[in-house]
XYZ file of C-alpha atoms in Angstrom:
764
model
C 0.069 0.257 0.104
C 2.544 2.409 1.018
C 4.737 1.405 -2.680
C 1.433 2.518 -4.604
C 0.823 5.716 -2.146
C 4.727 6.302 -2.913
C 4.113 5.864 -7.127
C 1.123 8.271 -7.425
C 2.910 11.180 -6.405
C 6.083 9.805 -7.759
C 5.292 12.721 -10.339
C 4.697 15.329 -8.454
C 8.216 16.347 -7.146
C 11.036 18.987 -7.802
C 14.887 17.134 -9.535
C 17.415 19.201 -8.006
C 20.687 18.463 -9.909
C 24.193 18.749 -8.304
C 27.411 18.630 -9.556
C 30.351 17.539 -7.745
C 33.734 18.253 -9.121
C 37.159 17.378 -8.473
C 39.252 20.599 -9.766
C 41.883 19.305 -11.778
C 44.338 20.865 -14.560
C 45.013 24.551 -14.109
C 41.434 24.828 -11.858
C 43.362 23.325 -9.205
C 44.378 26.602 -7.930
C 43.558 27.308 -4.614
C 43.274 23.692 -3.744
C 45.185 22.132 -1.226
C 46.160 18.226 -1.858
C 43.778 15.732 -1.541
C 41.021 19.036 -1.814
C 38.167 18.615 -4.293
C 34.866 21.131 -4.530
C 31.708 20.545 -4.536
C 28.550 22.991 -6.436
C 25.483 23.204 -6.891
C 22.979 24.307 -9.311
C 19.251 23.410 -9.166
C 16.134 23.073 -11.359
C 12.602 22.256 -11.618
C 10.862 19.096 -13.082
C 8.339 21.270 -14.572
C 6.725 18.280 -16.318
C 4.371 18.346 -13.538
C 4.083 21.212 -10.629
C 1.716 21.028 -7.811
C 1.139 24.666 -7.604
C 0.321 24.942 -11.724
C 3.405 27.554 -12.197
C 6.805 26.653 -12.086
C 8.607 28.390 -8.789
C 11.771 29.849 -9.723
C 12.251 31.971 -6.632
C 12.715 28.645 -4.486
C 16.220 28.395 -2.717
C 17.022 25.688 -0.749
C 19.332 24.908 2.336
C 22.052 22.828 1.537
C 23.829 20.758 4.854
C 26.935 18.437 4.277
C 27.224 16.165 6.755
C 30.807 14.112 6.659
C 30.480 10.060 8.052
C 31.154 11.048 11.381
C 28.014 12.564 10.980
C 29.347 16.180 11.538
C 28.065 18.961 9.607
C 31.121 20.472 7.787
C 29.106 23.183 6.192
C 25.958 24.701 6.106
C 23.907 27.368 3.790
C 20.328 28.813 4.069
C 20.216 29.560 0.415
C 22.094 27.144 -1.952
C 21.646 30.487 -4.441
C 24.736 32.176 -2.528
C 26.738 29.524 -3.046
C 28.858 29.286 -5.919
C 31.734 27.130 -4.776
C 33.085 24.234 -1.503
C 36.378 23.341 -0.982
C 35.914 19.607 1.065
C 38.540 17.159 1.379
C 38.372 13.723 -0.191
C 35.859 11.854 1.607
C 32.420 10.544 1.261
C 29.731 12.829 2.056
C 25.963 13.179 2.688
C 24.211 15.976 1.243
C 21.013 17.688 2.621
C 18.619 19.566 0.859
C 15.552 21.062 1.651
C 13.270 24.308 0.387
C 13.656 27.344 2.886
C 9.967 28.487 1.693
C 8.120 30.067 4.869
C 4.217 30.253 4.874
C 3.505 34.018 4.282
C 0.630 35.394 6.209
C -0.940 35.828 3.070
C -0.314 31.530 2.670
C -3.595 30.315 4.707
C -3.363 26.848 3.686
C 0.475 25.642 3.478
C 2.465 25.244 0.513
C 4.284 22.399 -1.170
C 7.716 21.392 0.608
C 10.726 19.335 -0.804
C 13.738 18.087 0.487
C 16.229 15.486 -0.665
C 19.223 13.310 0.297
C 21.758 12.068 -1.399
C 25.374 10.698 -0.689
C 28.032 11.613 -2.866
C 31.986 10.975 -2.800
C 34.420 13.783 -3.041
C 37.874 12.323 -5.060
C 40.741 14.942 -6.458
C 40.699 15.152 -10.043
C 37.688 13.620 -10.565
C 34.099 15.074 -11.918
C 30.816 13.326 -10.254
C 27.449 14.449 -11.174
C 25.379 13.971 -9.368
C 21.222 13.611 -10.148
C 19.368 14.798 -6.436
C 16.074 13.863 -6.140
C 13.893 16.314 -4.061
C 10.418 14.632 -3.604
C 7.457 16.077 -1.566
C 7.747 16.013 2.577
C 4.210 16.832 3.143
C 0.773 15.847 3.183
C -2.249 17.551 1.158
C -5.829 18.029 2.293
C -8.716 19.098 1.387
C -12.365 18.503 3.288
C -14.577 17.707 0.209
C -17.730 17.959 1.732
C -19.806 19.394 5.156
C -22.940 16.834 4.666
C -26.298 18.052 4.592
C -27.208 17.709 7.849
C -24.000 19.508 9.414
C -25.109 22.278 7.138
C -28.835 22.536 8.369
C -28.746 22.192 11.800
C -24.960 24.629 12.761
C -24.806 27.415 12.293
C -20.941 27.332 12.716
C -18.921 24.437 11.606
C -15.174 24.409 10.735
C -12.040 21.096 10.787
C -8.713 22.493 11.835
C -6.038 20.229 10.244
C -2.900 20.693 12.213
C 0.546 18.719 12.950
C -0.258 18.617 16.488
C -2.895 19.234 19.038
C -0.848 21.975 20.705
C 0.219 23.344 17.450
C -0.277 27.021 17.030
C 2.194 28.470 13.861
C 0.424 30.378 11.659
C 0.165 27.328 8.976
C -3.011 25.630 10.931
C -5.377 25.061 7.866
C -9.087 26.124 8.945
C -11.924 24.754 6.237
C -14.986 26.236 6.907
C -17.781 25.611 4.261
C -16.142 29.159 2.310
C -13.223 26.641 1.213
C -14.788 23.470 0.762
C -17.274 25.615 -2.002
C -13.818 26.803 -3.344
C -12.325 23.484 -3.340
C -9.971 25.173 -1.728
C -6.515 22.121 -0.820
C -3.959 22.908 1.505
C -0.501 21.494 2.912
C 0.132 20.002 6.240
C 3.902 18.801 7.681
C 2.987 15.513 9.073
C 5.229 14.456 12.375
C 7.690 12.519 12.167
C 5.540 9.237 12.988
C 3.179 10.157 10.323
C 0.894 11.584 11.874
C -1.159 14.738 12.465
C -4.617 16.105 13.866
C -8.087 16.822 12.584
C -10.422 19.238 14.681
C -13.721 19.213 14.090
C -15.538 22.246 15.806
C -19.707 22.670 15.410
C -22.312 25.167 16.782
C -25.691 23.881 16.994
C -28.668 26.070 16.409
C -30.307 25.260 19.131
C -27.858 26.147 21.551
C -25.867 28.687 19.675
C -23.957 29.172 23.959
C -22.185 25.701 23.143
C -19.308 25.039 20.922
C -19.185 21.198 20.684
C -15.178 19.613 19.526
C -13.950 17.114 18.473
C -10.967 15.285 17.940
C -8.989 12.677 15.568
C -5.496 11.988 14.695
C -4.284 10.736 11.469
C -1.235 8.344 12.256
C 0.139 6.960 9.058
C 0.507 9.779 6.813
C 3.499 9.499 4.724
C 5.360 12.443 2.339
C 3.161 13.581 -0.934
C -0.058 11.929 0.187
C -3.801 12.955 -0.725
C -6.293 13.111 1.928
C -10.368 14.093 1.141
C -12.187 14.006 4.175
C -16.167 13.971 4.825
C -17.452 15.203 7.628
C -20.941 13.067 8.550
C -23.738 12.986 11.315
C -23.582 10.107 13.334
C -26.999 9.154 12.358
C -26.645 5.641 12.715
C -25.756 6.480 16.981
C -23.402 2.860 17.136
C -23.024 2.232 20.953
C -19.345 1.010 20.034
C -18.786 5.313 18.748
C -19.148 5.725 22.390
C -21.399 8.307 21.908
C -20.082 10.246 19.068
C -22.294 12.464 17.149
C -20.062 12.844 14.141
C -17.855 10.798 12.046
C -15.366 11.080 9.228
C -14.935 9.310 6.015
C -10.722 9.375 4.790
C -10.428 8.939 1.062
C -6.643 8.352 -0.243
C -5.895 7.445 -3.378
C -5.149 3.533 -2.205
C -7.581 3.347 0.430
C -10.856 4.209 1.624
C -12.832 4.275 4.930
C -14.876 6.431 8.379
C -14.606 6.279 11.950
C -16.277 8.428 14.641
C -14.711 11.438 16.187
C -13.885 11.499 19.514
C -14.719 14.151 21.984
C -12.159 16.041 22.765
C -11.509 15.905 26.439
C -11.398 11.823 26.115
C -8.589 11.744 23.540
C -5.400 10.635 24.720
C -2.760 9.406 22.568
C -3.605 6.937 20.318
C -2.689 3.249 19.826
C 0.644 1.877 18.547
C 2.402 -1.477 16.950
C 5.620 -1.444 17.108
C 8.259 -5.013 16.684
C 9.251 -6.650 19.582
C 12.958 -6.520 18.414
C 13.008 -2.728 18.526
C 13.127 -2.440 14.767
C 11.566 -0.249 11.765
C 7.901 -1.371 11.564
C 7.704 -0.191 8.281
C 10.865 -2.558 7.553
C 9.552 -6.538 6.727
C 9.853 -8.680 9.830
C 11.940 -11.791 8.610
C 12.536 -15.451 8.693
C 14.996 -17.049 6.534
C 13.822 -19.635 4.561
C 16.850 -22.295 5.131
C 17.004 -21.524 9.202
C 13.337 -20.626 9.620
C 14.412 -19.238 12.722
C 12.720 -15.682 13.159
C 10.978 -14.225 16.596
C 8.138 -12.902 14.475
C 6.336 -10.471 17.144
C 4.526 -7.123 17.847
C 3.841 -5.512 20.626
C 0.723 -3.433 20.682
C 0.170 -0.752 23.380
C -3.320 1.707 23.906
C -3.327 4.095 26.435
C -6.808 3.697 26.657
C -7.551 0.555 26.574
C -7.764 -1.650 23.854
C -11.480 -2.647 23.190
C -10.870 -4.767 19.727
C -7.705 -6.141 17.634
C -7.850 -7.041 14.514
C -5.569 -8.967 12.015
C -6.676 -9.079 8.594
C -4.950 -9.700 4.802
C -5.954 -10.861 2.015
C -3.784 -13.365 0.812
C -5.780 -15.992 0.161
C -4.062 -18.428 -1.699
C -1.033 -18.461 0.446
C -1.586 -17.077 4.223
C -5.326 -18.375 4.363
C -4.234 -21.922 2.998
C -0.690 -22.393 6.257
C -3.476 -21.505 8.399
C -4.121 -17.803 9.022
C -7.532 -16.996 8.695
C -8.806 -13.597 6.509
C -9.648 -11.576 9.559
C -8.859 -12.632 13.603
C -10.980 -10.731 15.932
C -10.123 -10.431 19.712
C -12.230 -8.417 21.880
C -14.864 -6.306 20.945
C -18.058 -7.775 20.881
C -16.507 -11.448 21.154
C -16.363 -12.746 24.950
C -13.280 -14.633 26.345
C -14.308 -17.636 25.502
C -14.635 -16.914 21.619
C -11.341 -15.254 22.329
C -9.991 -18.749 24.261
C -11.708 -20.796 21.218
C -9.369 -18.737 18.852
C -6.409 -19.570 20.682
C -6.916 -23.256 20.627
C -7.874 -22.947 16.627
C -4.540 -20.778 16.012
C -2.082 -23.056 18.224
C 0.676 -22.697 15.900
C 0.003 -20.166 14.169
C -0.372 -16.692 15.716
C -0.441 -16.446 19.345
C -1.104 -13.718 21.577
C -0.416 -12.784 25.073
C -2.585 -14.731 28.274
C -6.461 -13.509 29.057
C -8.303 -11.296 27.625
C -6.834 -8.518 25.751
C -9.713 -5.901 26.553
C -9.311 -3.259 28.510
C -5.569 -4.205 28.991
C -3.046 -1.183 27.990
C -0.892 -3.374 26.441
C -0.021 -7.065 24.794
C 1.764 -8.866 22.021
C 0.896 -10.772 19.367
C 3.364 -13.384 17.917
C 3.236 -14.435 14.355
C 6.405 -17.063 14.409
C 5.010 -20.250 14.465
C 3.083 -19.570 11.017
C 6.544 -18.067 9.565
C 8.308 -21.517 10.998
C 6.760 -24.125 11.448
C 3.464 -24.611 9.713
C 3.176 -26.592 6.965
C 0.535 -27.218 3.909
C 0.482 -30.018 2.011
C 3.805 -30.906 4.098
C 5.369 -27.508 2.801
C 6.538 -24.603 4.855
C 5.356 -21.263 4.168
C 7.513 -20.276 0.996
C 9.413 -17.177 0.101
C 7.713 -14.525 -0.269
C 6.378 -10.787 1.537
C 2.575 -10.818 3.052
C 0.939 -7.880 4.002
C -0.980 -8.302 7.024
C -3.063 -5.285 8.655
C -3.533 -4.607 12.565
C -6.103 -2.877 13.343
C -6.195 -1.256 17.519
C -9.619 0.477 18.722
C -9.615 1.954 21.884
C -11.793 3.253 24.790
C -11.686 6.417 23.184
C -12.658 5.529 20.628
C -9.407 5.935 18.098
C -8.440 3.158 15.619
C -5.533 2.500 14.423
C -4.252 -0.377 11.601
C -0.951 -0.588 10.914
C 0.424 -2.516 7.862
C 3.430 -4.394 8.364
C 4.818 -7.171 6.059
C 5.738 -10.657 6.465
C 8.815 -11.675 4.936
C 10.247 -15.606 4.327
C 13.575 -14.624 2.631
C 16.443 -14.466 1.658
C 19.519 -12.887 3.878
C 19.975 -11.106 0.472
C 17.826 -10.174 -1.902
C 19.817 -10.499 -5.018
C 19.107 -6.934 -7.223
C 21.311 -7.862 -10.875
C 23.639 -6.392 -13.106
C 23.120 -2.790 -13.657
C 22.229 -3.204 -18.296
C 20.857 -0.179 -19.015
C 21.925 2.106 -16.024
C 24.351 4.568 -16.253
C 27.262 4.720 -13.414
C 28.840 7.493 -12.685
C 29.346 8.255 -16.269
C 29.819 4.652 -17.874
C 27.652 2.004 -19.047
C 26.597 -0.009 -15.740
C 27.672 -3.544 -17.496
C 30.786 -3.298 -20.382
C 32.519 -5.711 -22.328
C 35.132 -6.097 -19.122
C 32.999 -5.430 -16.434
C 30.042 -5.056 -14.856
C 28.457 -3.733 -11.693
C 26.325 -5.920 -9.761
C 23.586 -4.956 -6.960
C 22.054 -6.136 -3.487
C 20.066 -5.537 -1.154
C 20.562 -7.586 2.893
C 17.161 -8.288 4.366
C 18.137 -7.610 7.780
C 17.572 -4.757 10.361
C 21.275 -4.531 11.243
C 23.862 -3.580 7.929
C 26.175 -7.144 7.431
C 30.135 -7.767 7.481
C 31.953 -8.601 5.172
C 29.451 -7.874 2.382
C 30.511 -8.430 -1.109
C 30.074 -10.585 -4.687
C 31.223 -14.052 -5.599
C 30.760 -14.778 -9.260
C 31.741 -17.188 -11.991
C 31.116 -17.704 -15.519
C 27.195 -19.443 -16.549
C 28.002 -22.970 -15.330
C 31.022 -23.378 -14.050
C 31.952 -25.580 -11.220
C 31.719 -24.857 -7.984
C 35.534 -24.145 -7.316
C 34.881 -21.694 -9.957
C 33.447 -18.735 -8.096
C 35.513 -15.557 -7.240
C 34.355 -12.990 -4.644
C 35.064 -9.028 -4.646
C 34.337 -7.222 -1.599
C 32.126 -4.221 -1.115
C 33.816 -1.009 -0.402
C 31.778 1.233 2.315
C 30.897 4.086 -0.160
C 29.280 1.291 -1.853
C 26.898 0.874 0.611
C 24.324 2.412 1.262
C 22.431 1.827 4.669
C 19.130 4.044 4.309
C 17.922 1.438 1.264
C 20.357 -1.419 2.502
C 21.635 -2.128 -0.319
C 24.755 -2.453 -1.833
C 27.385 -2.947 -5.455
C 30.238 -3.767 -6.325
C 31.912 -3.806 -9.844
C 33.587 -6.907 -11.168
C 36.055 -6.661 -13.124
C 38.184 -8.582 -15.556
C 35.524 -10.366 -17.075
C 35.316 -11.588 -21.080
C 33.369 -9.761 -23.684
C 30.353 -11.624 -25.039
C 30.402 -13.721 -22.335
C 27.752 -14.989 -19.362
C 28.171 -14.494 -16.201
C 26.393 -15.424 -12.846
C 26.545 -13.749 -9.045
C 25.733 -13.961 -5.660
C 25.734 -11.463 -2.589
C 27.149 -12.931 0.779
C 28.363 -11.751 3.463
C 29.787 -12.944 6.641
C 28.056 -15.650 8.461
C 24.889 -15.352 6.426
C 23.525 -17.841 3.724
C 24.510 -16.154 -0.132
C 22.493 -15.347 -1.909
C 20.003 -16.236 -5.116
C 22.197 -16.577 -8.170
C 21.218 -13.875 -11.193
C 22.940 -13.838 -14.869
C 24.344 -11.638 -17.072
C 25.791 -11.076 -20.378
C 28.929 -8.885 -20.792
C 28.852 -6.562 -23.816
C 31.090 -7.069 -26.868
C 34.250 -5.729 -27.504
C 35.735 -4.162 -30.818
C 38.650 -2.633 -31.616
C 39.039 0.181 -34.002
C 42.148 -0.945 -36.705
C 44.973 0.776 -36.591
C 45.724 2.672 -33.713
C 49.337 2.503 -33.388
C 48.937 3.673 -36.893
C 51.649 1.354 -38.685
C 49.833 0.860 -41.425
C 48.978 3.451 -44.640
C 50.271 3.858 -48.012
C 50.670 5.942 -50.476
C 48.346 5.733 -53.946
C 44.976 7.309 -55.852
C 42.645 7.696 -52.964
C 39.506 10.056 -53.316
C 39.780 11.426 -56.844
C 43.777 12.918 -55.898
C 46.724 10.598 -56.706
C 49.785 10.991 -54.818
C 47.931 10.939 -51.235
C 49.194 8.968 -48.051
C 46.088 6.727 -47.137
C 46.523 5.838 -42.632
C 44.983 2.834 -43.855
C 46.090 -0.951 -43.611
C 46.273 -1.556 -47.542
C 43.807 -4.693 -47.857
C 41.813 -4.015 -45.124
C 38.679 -1.877 -44.784
C 39.085 1.724 -44.757
C 38.221 2.897 -41.582
C 40.511 5.908 -41.477
C 40.103 9.421 -43.774
C 41.743 13.139 -44.263
C 41.829 15.943 -45.637
C 44.953 14.756 -47.736
C 43.068 14.138 -51.375
C 41.648 18.444 -50.961
C 45.093 19.210 -50.460
C 47.290 16.592 -53.344
C 44.178 17.432 -55.917
C 45.100 19.100 -59.269
C 49.178 18.629 -58.694
C 50.733 21.378 -58.636
C 47.790 23.978 -59.219
C 46.276 23.540 -55.935
C 47.952 23.373 -52.453
C 49.748 19.959 -53.444
C 50.387 18.465 -50.188
C 49.364 15.911 -47.879
C 49.065 17.529 -44.607
C 48.671 14.257 -43.047
C 51.616 11.976 -43.333
C 53.667 9.507 -41.186
C 56.642 10.095 -39.929
C 59.787 7.580 -38.076
C 62.883 8.101 -36.092
C 63.304 10.580 -34.230
C 60.373 12.219 -35.326
C 58.259 9.506 -33.689
C 57.732 7.967 -30.488
C 57.760 4.398 -31.559
C 58.177 2.899 -35.756
C 55.542 4.964 -37.458
C 53.622 7.967 -35.690
C 51.292 10.607 -37.394
C 52.664 14.226 -38.404
C 49.606 16.671 -39.156
C 50.286 20.293 -39.365
C 47.613 23.058 -41.397
C 48.508 25.629 -44.369
C 46.821 28.640 -45.555
C 45.434 28.279 -49.406
C 44.660 31.000 -52.082
C 45.198 29.031 -55.550
C 42.396 29.223 -58.257
C 40.053 30.852 -56.070
C 39.985 28.742 -53.067
C 41.318 30.246 -49.767
C 41.346 28.107 -47.422
C 42.933 26.564 -43.826
C 43.875 23.254 -44.894
C 44.152 21.598 -41.100
C 46.050 17.990 -40.854
C 43.352 15.990 -38.905
C 42.592 11.851 -38.850
C 38.943 11.181 -38.633
C 36.918 8.086 -38.697
C 35.066 7.985 -41.435
C 35.330 9.011 -45.663
C 36.664 12.138 -47.727
C 34.970 13.140 -51.546
C 35.705 11.994 -53.902
C 36.889 15.068 -54.929
C 35.343 16.260 -58.216
C 35.892 19.509 -58.861
C 37.398 23.316 -57.308
C 35.653 23.939 -53.822
C 35.907 27.663 -53.818
C 33.706 28.245 -51.056
C 33.744 27.011 -47.516
C 30.382 25.327 -47.995
C 31.953 23.107 -51.101
C 34.823 22.179 -48.870
C 33.013 21.059 -45.777
C 30.636 19.058 -47.902
C 34.009 16.665 -48.849
C 34.238 15.515 -44.956
C 31.804 13.062 -44.024
C 32.386 12.079 -40.006
C 31.056 9.086 -39.017
C 31.967 4.938 -39.411
C 29.275 1.717 -37.793
C 30.394 1.164 -33.917
C 28.034 -0.243 -31.537
C 30.748 -0.682 -28.745
C 30.899 1.427 -26.043
C 35.080 1.829 -24.733
C 35.171 3.883 -21.050
C 37.906 5.855 -22.643
C 40.763 6.633 -24.822
C 44.888 6.585 -24.271
C 48.051 7.426 -26.301
C 50.805 9.932 -26.939
C 51.362 13.535 -28.444
C 53.201 15.958 -28.971
C 52.283 19.827 -29.543
C 53.730 22.606 -31.425
C 51.153 25.141 -32.164
C 50.968 28.447 -34.129
C 49.073 31.825 -33.454
C 46.201 31.606 -34.763
C 46.236 33.669 -37.872
C 43.008 32.488 -39.902
C 39.633 32.954 -40.102
C 37.711 32.674 -43.316
C 34.755 33.213 -42.831
C 35.107 35.562 -40.487
C 33.968 33.254 -36.996
C 36.064 34.058 -34.368
C 37.569 37.521 -35.564
C 39.003 37.994 -31.475
C 40.822 34.764 -31.681
C 43.328 36.221 -34.173
C 46.765 36.764 -32.180
C 46.398 33.613 -29.905
C 47.952 30.705 -29.549
C 46.427 27.335 -31.756
C 45.113 24.244 -29.809
C 45.264 20.928 -30.813
C 41.920 18.506 -30.096
C 41.729 14.367 -29.876
C 37.689 13.257 -29.367
C 35.271 11.317 -29.604
C 31.891 10.652 -30.161
C 29.934 8.194 -29.586
C 26.402 8.535 -30.790
C 22.985 7.527 -32.206
C 21.623 7.711 -35.960
C 19.094 5.632 -36.250
C 18.511 2.476 -38.071
C 19.609 2.380 -41.987
C 21.026 6.145 -41.356
C 23.861 5.918 -43.069
C 24.689 9.997 -43.646
C 25.494 11.731 -39.996
C 22.339 13.780 -38.852
C 22.942 17.656 -38.067
C 22.014 17.014 -34.271
C 22.755 13.680 -33.665
C 21.834 11.340 -30.742
C 25.432 11.566 -28.994
C 25.149 8.445 -26.377
C 28.623 9.194 -24.922
C 31.792 11.597 -25.626
C 34.980 12.513 -24.080
C 37.665 14.978 -25.290
C 41.177 16.507 -24.648
C 42.084 19.705 -25.922
C 45.495 21.138 -25.737
C 48.001 23.879 -25.940
C 51.715 23.311 -26.367
C 53.493 20.564 -24.762
C 57.160 19.810 -23.661
C 57.773 15.919 -23.295
C 60.536 14.318 -22.734
C 64.225 13.514 -24.600
C 63.823 9.923 -24.677
C 60.122 10.295 -25.736
C 61.310 12.275 -28.710
C 59.340 15.249 -26.773
C 56.221 13.165 -26.303
C 53.655 12.817 -23.519
C 50.966 10.541 -22.797
C 47.353 11.201 -22.691
C 43.572 9.710 -21.347
C 40.617 10.735 -21.471
C 37.641 8.931 -20.419
C 34.018 9.464 -22.569
C 31.134 9.979 -20.212
C 27.769 9.301 -21.097
C 25.170 10.750 -21.530
C 22.659 7.597 -22.154
C 23.094 3.984 -21.902
C 22.091 3.184 -25.080
C 24.600 1.565 -27.319
C 25.143 3.710 -30.270
C 26.010 2.657 -33.549
C 28.033 5.027 -35.421
C 31.761 6.590 -33.786
C 33.329 9.733 -34.537
C 36.835 9.848 -33.739
C 39.327 12.482 -34.771
C 42.652 14.198 -34.213
C 43.236 17.805 -35.417
C 46.147 19.976 -35.162
C 43.477 22.864 -34.959
C 40.596 22.769 -32.476
C 38.644 25.231 -35.354
C 39.604 23.566 -38.433
C 35.984 22.674 -39.175
C 35.544 25.786 -39.239
C 38.736 26.743 -41.414
C 40.221 28.851 -38.452
C 43.408 27.853 -36.871
C 47.491 29.087 -36.903
C 49.432 28.158 -40.657
C 51.815 25.652 -39.053
C 49.981 23.852 -36.124
C 51.639 21.215 -36.034
C 50.320 17.691 -34.056
C 52.089 14.808 -33.941
C 50.110 11.813 -32.246
C 50.942 7.692 -31.506
C 50.094 4.552 -29.912
C 46.570 5.168 -29.499
C 44.624 2.120 -27.181
C 40.828 2.163 -25.505
C 40.338 1.962 -22.514
C 37.690 -0.871 -21.586
C 37.794 -1.206 -17.467
C 36.689 0.879 -15.103
C 39.937 0.140 -13.062
C 42.443 1.821 -15.827
C 41.026 5.165 -16.115
C 43.731 7.327 -13.806
C 40.761 9.830 -13.006
C 39.134 7.160 -11.263
C 35.581 5.054 -11.947
């Protein structure tokens, strides 16, 4: 029931986007070793709004708490925060809107908040999505019954968090608000309670004001309560003489009970776990050991008048001996209750004697969960919802839903296929992130996972431990990275912990690993390609052409044109190992062509050249980016050397402010989804993942011939599989717009795709 209620309001929320960044490169200025920064931006999800308008003026309080529980930073308004410096470590960020009820806002405001656990590491950028959900409860008085309107000259229903609350956001509903279909927002207490006070003045006795009270005990954030107040014409003696009845409707249930006279009201009854655990968590017995103690404590200050246990599990619980409804007290006499005790022996037990008038009793379902049999079988594995209803002598009724669970120590989640983890696919070619939950109240020690190839023997299990940062105690969940896996292989895994039975196994398949040709640039040949002769082509002769350059354009028409290859192989002292590639830029002004010919290598095709391209658009039309590709690498590493020149050419006059500034080189990978059957790159392709290196001049060591290593991570924004790859290296970063410095030179060698998270130097 709680889950359904949450899903009903899952759309009524604000999404808060928090960007946590570990500063790198020159951005480290002002940071000590081991420090990173955290910065925030907030946005509302305006697809669905509670009030019908986006609240752009709302600020959020921020509290950042370290692992010791100490608040290391507090800000009253996120809009005053730009960058917060933090030491490396794990932090919990609490965000809550700081809206206060104004004097003109008589019916409250929706309130939002969220919590997220994040890890700060120096040199790492970590985007984190924080979902801020509704914190309070929406209420409405739908109707005061006709009999009330006719017989009472004044009447109102007041809604407040507690009976003695005196804040100005107390909600008062009169007939005027009912006619206007007014709704309001109430801040329920931490225990999910709020109070209803009904006041009425009879037309026949205007000097007397009647006051009645009811407490709602199971409200949760984002609930929507609709109330109808009726005259209690039936006069049931069990109502204790109450004159009015309250009809309650939410999105998941509807019920009715009498108002109690205010002066008689004592605290509402409670149902708690005997083991002290959270009543909202399942009461569990292990499916193998069957040793769980499943006991509830029931307390009522006003004394118990009636106690009921109900369920709707006719196919299981009823079959294993628990009736659909068990009533203790109420209209029963002592003999009836004792007869039920005998009938339910071995299924459900309770304290000795009658429950009527007692302030405390208990219910025990251990027999049902551990020893009861049907057809020789114990109660099967699963979760079973049971309602415990307590009715006291102040005419207050509380219904507590509890979950009885026959379960394993763990609930195995699955591999995180179709999800992103820190900007990476949850499952790759050589790794997988896997998840599970523990079912008990205490966090187990020694959490981890065992994994093996599907169908391998018992000796094939490998074990990986779970790091502290990957344990979410609030959700009782944990995850781990399985690495060193083989591509396109089926694996199975299971969660484990100290002194616990391993969870059930779940299976997954790793991604494909598809390499790219000639990443060491040792191949290549001269010949006629793409409409020009004496062209250097970087592809391995005899194999499919994956790479393209602008060389055919530079060699077109021979001496009448530029007559140069702008991307060439180099060896000896100019190379790092074997053969490297050298790219440089030339200005061109011949045959009516004005251009910047920049050395570039890219995945795709060029031309073919069949005429003189006199405009930049004509020249740009020769370049066709992209090759089919369906793998998902995590990054690229390699070696490069860059000698830039000042930008002196801007053919289309797009960047006049850059003239005189030093050029930069660029190496990038864009993994894209063009769509089925699409062979030409769209103007705005869907980018699944992207990573790049932008660099100025390098200063490498002599033993590497001046080359320096590089690495960049491909950050994924979608878990979709790409269908094309655009990979490019160019000596002028604005070469697509024919802007750069003539003579800028880029040397590259020994590129390698990265497939394992642990090989990313920037971390996972």
